[in-house]
mmCIF file of C-alpha atoms in Angstrom:
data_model
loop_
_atom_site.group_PDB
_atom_site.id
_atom_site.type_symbol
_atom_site.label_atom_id
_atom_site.label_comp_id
_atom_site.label_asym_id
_atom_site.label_seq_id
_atom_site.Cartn_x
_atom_site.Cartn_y
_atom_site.Cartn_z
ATOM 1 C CA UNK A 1 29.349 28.012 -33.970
ATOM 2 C CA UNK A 2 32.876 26.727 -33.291
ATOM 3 C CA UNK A 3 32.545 22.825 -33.794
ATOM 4 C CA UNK A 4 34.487 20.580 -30.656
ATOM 5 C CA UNK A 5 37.527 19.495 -31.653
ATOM 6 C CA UNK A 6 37.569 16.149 -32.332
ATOM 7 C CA UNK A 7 37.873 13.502 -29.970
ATOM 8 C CA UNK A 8 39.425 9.949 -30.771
ATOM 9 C CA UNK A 9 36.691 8.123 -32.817
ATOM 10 C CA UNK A 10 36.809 4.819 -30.738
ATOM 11 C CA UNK A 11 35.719 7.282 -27.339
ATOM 12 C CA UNK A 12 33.111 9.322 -29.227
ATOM 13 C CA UNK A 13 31.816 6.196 -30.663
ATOM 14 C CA UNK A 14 31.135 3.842 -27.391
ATOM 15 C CA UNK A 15 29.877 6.841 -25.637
ATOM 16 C CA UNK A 16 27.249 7.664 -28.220
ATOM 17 C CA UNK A 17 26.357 3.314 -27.927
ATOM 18 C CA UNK A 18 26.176 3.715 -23.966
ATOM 19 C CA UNK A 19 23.953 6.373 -24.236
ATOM 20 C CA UNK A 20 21.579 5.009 -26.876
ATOM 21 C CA UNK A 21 21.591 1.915 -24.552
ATOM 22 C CA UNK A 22 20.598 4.073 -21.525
ATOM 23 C CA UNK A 23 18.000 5.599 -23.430
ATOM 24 C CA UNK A 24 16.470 2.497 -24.755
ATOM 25 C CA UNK A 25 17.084 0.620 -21.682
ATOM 26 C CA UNK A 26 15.153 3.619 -19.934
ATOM 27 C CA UNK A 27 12.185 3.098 -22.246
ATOM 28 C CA UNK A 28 12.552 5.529 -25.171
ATOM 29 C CA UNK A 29 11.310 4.987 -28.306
ATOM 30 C CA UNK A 30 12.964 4.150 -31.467
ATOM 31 C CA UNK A 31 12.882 7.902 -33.019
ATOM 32 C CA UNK A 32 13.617 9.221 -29.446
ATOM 33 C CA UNK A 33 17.020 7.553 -29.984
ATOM 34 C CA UNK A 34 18.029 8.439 -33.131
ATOM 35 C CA UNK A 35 17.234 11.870 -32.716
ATOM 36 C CA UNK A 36 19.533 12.335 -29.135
ATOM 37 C CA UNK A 37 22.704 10.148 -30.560
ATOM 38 C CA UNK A 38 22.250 12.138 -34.029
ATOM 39 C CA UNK A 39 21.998 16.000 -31.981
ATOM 40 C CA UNK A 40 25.267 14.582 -30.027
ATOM 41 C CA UNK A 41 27.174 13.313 -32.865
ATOM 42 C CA UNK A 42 26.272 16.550 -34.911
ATOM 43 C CA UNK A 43 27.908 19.226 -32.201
ATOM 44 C CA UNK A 44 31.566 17.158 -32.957
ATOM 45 C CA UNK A 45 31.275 17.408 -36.400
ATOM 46 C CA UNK A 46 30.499 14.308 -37.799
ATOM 47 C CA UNK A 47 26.906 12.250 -38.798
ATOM 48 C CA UNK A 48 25.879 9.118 -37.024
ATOM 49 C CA UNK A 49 24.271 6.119 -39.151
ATOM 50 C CA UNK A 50 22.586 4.463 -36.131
ATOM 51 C CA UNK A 51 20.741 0.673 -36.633
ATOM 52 C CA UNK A 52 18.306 -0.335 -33.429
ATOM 53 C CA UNK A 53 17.111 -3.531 -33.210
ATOM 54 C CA UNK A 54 14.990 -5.045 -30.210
ATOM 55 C CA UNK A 55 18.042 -5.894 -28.114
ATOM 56 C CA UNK A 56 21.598 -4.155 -30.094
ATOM 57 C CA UNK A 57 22.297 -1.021 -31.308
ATOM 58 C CA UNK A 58 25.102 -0.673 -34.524
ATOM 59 C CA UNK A 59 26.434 3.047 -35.109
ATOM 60 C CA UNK A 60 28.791 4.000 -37.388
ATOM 61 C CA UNK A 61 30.172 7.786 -37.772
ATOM 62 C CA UNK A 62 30.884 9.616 -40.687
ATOM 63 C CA UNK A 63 32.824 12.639 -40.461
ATOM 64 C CA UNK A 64 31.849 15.921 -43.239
ATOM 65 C CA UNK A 65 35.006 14.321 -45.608
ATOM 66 C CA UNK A 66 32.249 11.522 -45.893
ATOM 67 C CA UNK A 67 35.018 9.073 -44.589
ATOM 68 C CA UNK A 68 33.736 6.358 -42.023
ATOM 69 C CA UNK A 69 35.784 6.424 -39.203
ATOM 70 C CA UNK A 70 34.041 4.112 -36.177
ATOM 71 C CA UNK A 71 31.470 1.191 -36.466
ATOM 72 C CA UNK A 72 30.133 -0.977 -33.557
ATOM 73 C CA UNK A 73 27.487 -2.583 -31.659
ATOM 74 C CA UNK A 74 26.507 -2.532 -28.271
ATOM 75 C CA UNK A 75 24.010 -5.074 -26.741
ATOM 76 C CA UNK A 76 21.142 -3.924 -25.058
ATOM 77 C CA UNK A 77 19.650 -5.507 -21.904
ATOM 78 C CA UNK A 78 15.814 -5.687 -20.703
ATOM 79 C CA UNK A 79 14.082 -2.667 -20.382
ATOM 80 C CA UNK A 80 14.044 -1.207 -16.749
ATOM 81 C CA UNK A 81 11.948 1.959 -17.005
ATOM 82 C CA UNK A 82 13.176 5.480 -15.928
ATOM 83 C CA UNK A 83 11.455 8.462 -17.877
ATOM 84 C CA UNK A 84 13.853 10.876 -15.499
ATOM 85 C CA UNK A 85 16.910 9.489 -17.216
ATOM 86 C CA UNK A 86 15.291 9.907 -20.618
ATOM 87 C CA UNK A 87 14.104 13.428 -19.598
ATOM 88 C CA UNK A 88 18.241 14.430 -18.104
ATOM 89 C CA UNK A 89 19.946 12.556 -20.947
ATOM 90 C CA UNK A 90 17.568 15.130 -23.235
ATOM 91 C CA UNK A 91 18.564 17.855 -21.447
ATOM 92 C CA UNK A 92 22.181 17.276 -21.663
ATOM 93 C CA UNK A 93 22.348 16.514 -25.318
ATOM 94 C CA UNK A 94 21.307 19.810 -25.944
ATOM 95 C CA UNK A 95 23.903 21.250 -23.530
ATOM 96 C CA UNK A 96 26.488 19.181 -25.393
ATOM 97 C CA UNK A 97 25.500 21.340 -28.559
ATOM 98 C CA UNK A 98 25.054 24.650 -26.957
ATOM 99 C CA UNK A 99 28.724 24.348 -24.148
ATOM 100 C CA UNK A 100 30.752 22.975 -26.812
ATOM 101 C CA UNK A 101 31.376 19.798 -23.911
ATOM 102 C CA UNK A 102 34.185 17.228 -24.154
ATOM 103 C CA UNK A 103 33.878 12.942 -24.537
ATOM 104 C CA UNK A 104 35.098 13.128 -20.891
ATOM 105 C CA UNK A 105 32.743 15.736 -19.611
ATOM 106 C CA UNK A 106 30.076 13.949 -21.255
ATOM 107 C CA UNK A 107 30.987 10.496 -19.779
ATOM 108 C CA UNK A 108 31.508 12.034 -16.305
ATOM 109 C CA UNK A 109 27.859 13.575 -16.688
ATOM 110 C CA UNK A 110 26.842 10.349 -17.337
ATOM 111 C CA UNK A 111 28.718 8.810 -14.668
ATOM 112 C CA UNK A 112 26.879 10.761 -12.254
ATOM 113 C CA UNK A 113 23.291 10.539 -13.695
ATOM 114 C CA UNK A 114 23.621 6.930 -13.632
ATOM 115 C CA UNK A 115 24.710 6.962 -9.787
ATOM 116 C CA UNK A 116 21.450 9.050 -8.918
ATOM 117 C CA UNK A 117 19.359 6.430 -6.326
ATOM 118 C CA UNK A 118 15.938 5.305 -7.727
ATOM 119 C CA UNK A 119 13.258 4.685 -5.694
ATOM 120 C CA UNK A 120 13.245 2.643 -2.214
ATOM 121 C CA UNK A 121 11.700 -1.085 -3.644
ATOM 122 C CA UNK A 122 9.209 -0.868 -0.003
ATOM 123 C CA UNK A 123 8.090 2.214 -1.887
ATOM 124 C CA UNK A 124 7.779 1.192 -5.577
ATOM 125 C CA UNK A 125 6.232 -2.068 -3.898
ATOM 126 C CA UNK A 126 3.372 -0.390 -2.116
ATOM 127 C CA UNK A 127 2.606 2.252 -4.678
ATOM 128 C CA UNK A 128 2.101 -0.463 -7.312
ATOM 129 C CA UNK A 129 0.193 -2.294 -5.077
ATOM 130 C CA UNK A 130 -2.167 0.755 -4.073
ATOM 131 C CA UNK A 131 -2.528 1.408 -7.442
ATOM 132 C CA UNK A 132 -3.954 -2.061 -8.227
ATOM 133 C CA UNK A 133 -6.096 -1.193 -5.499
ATOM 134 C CA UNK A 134 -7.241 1.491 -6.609
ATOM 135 C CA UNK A 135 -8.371 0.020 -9.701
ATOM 136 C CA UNK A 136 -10.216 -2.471 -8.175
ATOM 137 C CA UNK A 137 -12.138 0.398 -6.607
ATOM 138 C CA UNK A 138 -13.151 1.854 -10.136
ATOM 139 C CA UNK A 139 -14.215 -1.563 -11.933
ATOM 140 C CA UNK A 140 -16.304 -1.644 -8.488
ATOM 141 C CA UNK A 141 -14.749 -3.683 -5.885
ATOM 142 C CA UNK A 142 -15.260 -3.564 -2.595
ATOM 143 C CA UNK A 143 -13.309 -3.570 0.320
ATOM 144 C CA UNK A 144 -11.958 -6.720 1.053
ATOM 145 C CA UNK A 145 -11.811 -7.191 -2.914
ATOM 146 C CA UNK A 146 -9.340 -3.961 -2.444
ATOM 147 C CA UNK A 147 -7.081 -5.466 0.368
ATOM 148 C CA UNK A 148 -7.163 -8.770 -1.237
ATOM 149 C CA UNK A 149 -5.903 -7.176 -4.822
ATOM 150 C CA UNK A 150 -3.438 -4.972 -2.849
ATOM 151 C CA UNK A 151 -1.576 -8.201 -1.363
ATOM 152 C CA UNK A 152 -1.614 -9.899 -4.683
ATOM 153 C CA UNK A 153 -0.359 -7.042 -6.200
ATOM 154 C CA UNK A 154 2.495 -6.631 -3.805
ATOM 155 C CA UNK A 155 3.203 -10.406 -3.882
ATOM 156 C CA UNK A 156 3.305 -10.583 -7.607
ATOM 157 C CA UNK A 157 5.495 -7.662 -8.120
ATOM 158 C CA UNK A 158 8.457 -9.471 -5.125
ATOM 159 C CA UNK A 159 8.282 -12.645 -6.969
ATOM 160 C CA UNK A 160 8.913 -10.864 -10.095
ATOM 161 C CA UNK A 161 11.659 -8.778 -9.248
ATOM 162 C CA UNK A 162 13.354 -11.434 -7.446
ATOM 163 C CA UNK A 163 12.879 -14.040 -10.449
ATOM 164 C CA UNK A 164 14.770 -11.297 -12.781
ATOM 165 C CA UNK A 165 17.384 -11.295 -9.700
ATOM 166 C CA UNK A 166 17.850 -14.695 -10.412
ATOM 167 C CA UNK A 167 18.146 -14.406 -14.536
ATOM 168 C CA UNK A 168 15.042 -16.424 -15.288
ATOM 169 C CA UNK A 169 13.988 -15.999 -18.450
ATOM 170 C CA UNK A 170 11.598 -12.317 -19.173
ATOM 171 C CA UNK A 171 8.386 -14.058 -19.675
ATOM 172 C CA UNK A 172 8.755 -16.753 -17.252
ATOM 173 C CA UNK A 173 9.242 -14.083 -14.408
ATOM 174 C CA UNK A 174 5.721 -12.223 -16.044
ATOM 175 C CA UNK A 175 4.582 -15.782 -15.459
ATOM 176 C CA UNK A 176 5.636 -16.063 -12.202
ATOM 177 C CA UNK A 177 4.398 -12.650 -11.527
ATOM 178 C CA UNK A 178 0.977 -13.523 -12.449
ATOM 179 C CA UNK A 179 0.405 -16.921 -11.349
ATOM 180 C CA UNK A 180 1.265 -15.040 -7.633
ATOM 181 C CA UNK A 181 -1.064 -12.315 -7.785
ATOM 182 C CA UNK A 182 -4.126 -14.627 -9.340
ATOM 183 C CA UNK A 183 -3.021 -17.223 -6.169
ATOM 184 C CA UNK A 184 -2.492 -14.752 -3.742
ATOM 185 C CA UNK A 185 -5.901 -12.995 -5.356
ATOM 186 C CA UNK A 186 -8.353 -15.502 -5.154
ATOM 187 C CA UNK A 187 -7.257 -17.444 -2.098
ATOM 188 C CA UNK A 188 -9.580 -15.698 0.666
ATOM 189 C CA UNK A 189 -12.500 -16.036 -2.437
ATOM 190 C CA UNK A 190 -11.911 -19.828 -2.247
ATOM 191 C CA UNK A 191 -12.561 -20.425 1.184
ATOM 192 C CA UNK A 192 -15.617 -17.788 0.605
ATOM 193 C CA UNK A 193 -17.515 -18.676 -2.180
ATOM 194 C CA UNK A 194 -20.575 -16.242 -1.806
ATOM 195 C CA UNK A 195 -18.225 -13.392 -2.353
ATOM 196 C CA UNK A 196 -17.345 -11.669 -5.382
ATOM 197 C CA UNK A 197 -14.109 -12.429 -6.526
ATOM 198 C CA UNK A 198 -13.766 -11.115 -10.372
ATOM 199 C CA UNK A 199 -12.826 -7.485 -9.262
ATOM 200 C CA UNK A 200 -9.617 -8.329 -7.190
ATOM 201 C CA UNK A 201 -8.407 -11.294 -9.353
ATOM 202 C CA UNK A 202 -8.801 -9.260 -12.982
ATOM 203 C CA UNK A 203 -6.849 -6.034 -11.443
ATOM 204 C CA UNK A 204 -4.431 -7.559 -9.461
ATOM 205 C CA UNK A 205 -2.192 -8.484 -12.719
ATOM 206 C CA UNK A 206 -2.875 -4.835 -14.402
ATOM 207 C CA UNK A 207 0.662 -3.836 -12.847
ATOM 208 C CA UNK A 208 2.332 -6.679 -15.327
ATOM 209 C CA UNK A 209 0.405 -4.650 -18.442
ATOM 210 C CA UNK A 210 3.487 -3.675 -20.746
ATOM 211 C CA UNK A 211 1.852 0.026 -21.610
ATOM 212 C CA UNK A 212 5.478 1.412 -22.786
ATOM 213 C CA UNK A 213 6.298 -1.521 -24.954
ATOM 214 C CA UNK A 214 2.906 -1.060 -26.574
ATOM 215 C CA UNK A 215 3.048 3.034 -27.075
ATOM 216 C CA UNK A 216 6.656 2.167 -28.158
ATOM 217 C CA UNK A 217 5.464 0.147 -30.479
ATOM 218 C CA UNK A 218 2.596 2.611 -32.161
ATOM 219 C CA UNK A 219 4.949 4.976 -32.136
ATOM 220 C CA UNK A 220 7.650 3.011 -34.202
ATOM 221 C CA UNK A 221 4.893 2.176 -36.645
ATOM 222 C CA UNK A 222 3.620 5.766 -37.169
ATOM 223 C CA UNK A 223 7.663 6.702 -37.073
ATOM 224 C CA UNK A 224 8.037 4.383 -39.994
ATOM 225 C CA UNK A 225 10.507 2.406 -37.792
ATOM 226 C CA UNK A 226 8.662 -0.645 -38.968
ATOM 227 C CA UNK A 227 10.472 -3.836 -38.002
ATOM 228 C CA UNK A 228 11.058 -2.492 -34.108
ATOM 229 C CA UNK A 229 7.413 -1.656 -34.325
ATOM 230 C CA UNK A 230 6.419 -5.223 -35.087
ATOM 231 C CA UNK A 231 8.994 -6.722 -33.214
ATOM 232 C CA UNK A 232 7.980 -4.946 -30.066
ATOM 233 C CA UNK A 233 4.040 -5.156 -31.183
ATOM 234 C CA UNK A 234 4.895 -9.089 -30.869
ATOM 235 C CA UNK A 235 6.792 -8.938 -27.928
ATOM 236 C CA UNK A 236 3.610 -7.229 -25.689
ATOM 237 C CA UNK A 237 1.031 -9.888 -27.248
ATOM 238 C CA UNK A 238 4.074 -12.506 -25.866
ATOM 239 C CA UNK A 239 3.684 -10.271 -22.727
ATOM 240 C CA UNK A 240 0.139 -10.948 -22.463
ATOM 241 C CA UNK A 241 0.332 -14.334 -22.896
ATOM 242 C CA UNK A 242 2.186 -14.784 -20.262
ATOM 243 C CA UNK A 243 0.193 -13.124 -17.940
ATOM 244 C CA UNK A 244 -3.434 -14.612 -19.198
ATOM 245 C CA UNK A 245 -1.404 -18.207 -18.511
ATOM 246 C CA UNK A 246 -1.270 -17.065 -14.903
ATOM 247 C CA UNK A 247 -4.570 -16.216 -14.604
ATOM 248 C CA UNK A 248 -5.313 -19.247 -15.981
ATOM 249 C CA UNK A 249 -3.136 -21.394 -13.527
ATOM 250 C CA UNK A 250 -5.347 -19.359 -10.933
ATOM 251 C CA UNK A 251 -8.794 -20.372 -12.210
ATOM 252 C CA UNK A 252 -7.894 -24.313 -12.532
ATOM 253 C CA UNK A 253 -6.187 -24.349 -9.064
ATOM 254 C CA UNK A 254 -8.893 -22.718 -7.328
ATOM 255 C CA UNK A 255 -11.998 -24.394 -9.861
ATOM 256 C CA UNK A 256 -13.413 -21.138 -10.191
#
């Protein structure tokens, strides 16, 4: 196979960086990563030595002469889940190898992927909070447990996303997030002490439950990616912290 003719290292290298951010950003695992930038890097000729830490990414390229020709890092924001992207950026990469594409094709291809609308937030809203219904159903909730966990759930998720609107810190908006949904949760309980409360104020946080950080994190581990394994490992338990201090906030407001 013909092998692209090679770009300028500086473009090569800061696209490879934004897309390694967009994957981890996304929610892909450590391996995940290395395996996409290394596939891209490999159909123009040259080998990528990529570092991943919990919030930067460090590449440097080394073309077949063994000389190193480009070496930076790229910070790396919050996750904000999107398996599609993962799935696309996938995809592509292995288009890259077998259509011989340019830097610029590549960046325009990213260009658009990254334009592509997510879901409305009235949407994501009410099928979050549904789904914390729904739980509540299974763990054997009633009715008005049901309603009562959907409107914490809702509630909890708003305050969230409009605490990481406002740039408060990660876990103070899980915080936030929780201390809603246990308020929201177990006010109708309070003024109605005969009813059964536990089923609607334990589910109505399960939306907070960091279940990618946590398979991210077995999967580093088995990857033998071990420090982002630990280092995400610690940052669910800080996760969960968070969100058992907002239950807790609930319980000693409401004295149950």
């Amino acid at each position: 196979m013909e092998v692209i003719n090679k770009p300028n290292k500086y473009e090569l290298g800061e696209m490879l960086l934004e897309i390694g951010s967009i994957l981890m950003v996304s929610g892909a695992n450590t391996e995940r990563i290395k395996v996409t930038i290394d596939r891209i890097a490999g159909a123009f000729g040259c080998d990528s030595q990529l570092m991943i830490t919990n919030h930067a990414l460090m590449i440097t390229l080394v073309y077949q002469n063994k000389n190193k020709t480009f070496t930076s890092v790229k910070w790396v924001p919050n996750m904000h889940l999107n398996f599609n992207l993962i799935s696309e950026i996938s995809i592509m990469s292995w288009r890259i190898v077998l259509e011989q594409w340019s830097v610029e094709r590549i960046n325009q291809e990213l260009a658009v992927l990254n334009r592509k609308p997510l879901y409305p937030r009235i949407l994501v809203l009410t099928m979050v909070a549904l789904a914390g219904a729904s739980f509540c159903r299974l763990l054997g909730g009633d009715f008005v447990e049901m309603l009562a966990c959907f409107v914490a759930s809702f509630a909890g998720l708003f305050v969230r996303q409009e605490a990481m609107k406002l740039k408060f810190n990660f876990y103070l908006c899980v915080f936030f997030a929780s201390a809603t949904a246990a308020l929201v949760s177990g006010f109708y309980f309070f003024f109605n002490p005969t009813l059964t409360y536990i089923h609607a104020f334990s589910t109505s946080v399960l939306f907070l439950i960091p279940g990618v950080p946590m398979m991210n994190s077995f999967s580093d581990l088995i990857d033998g990616n071990i420090l982002n394994g630990i280092t995400r490992g610690v940052n669910v338990l800080i996760i969960a912290f968070a969100i058992a201090l907002g239950l807790l906030m609930g319980l000693l407001i409401y004295n149950f």
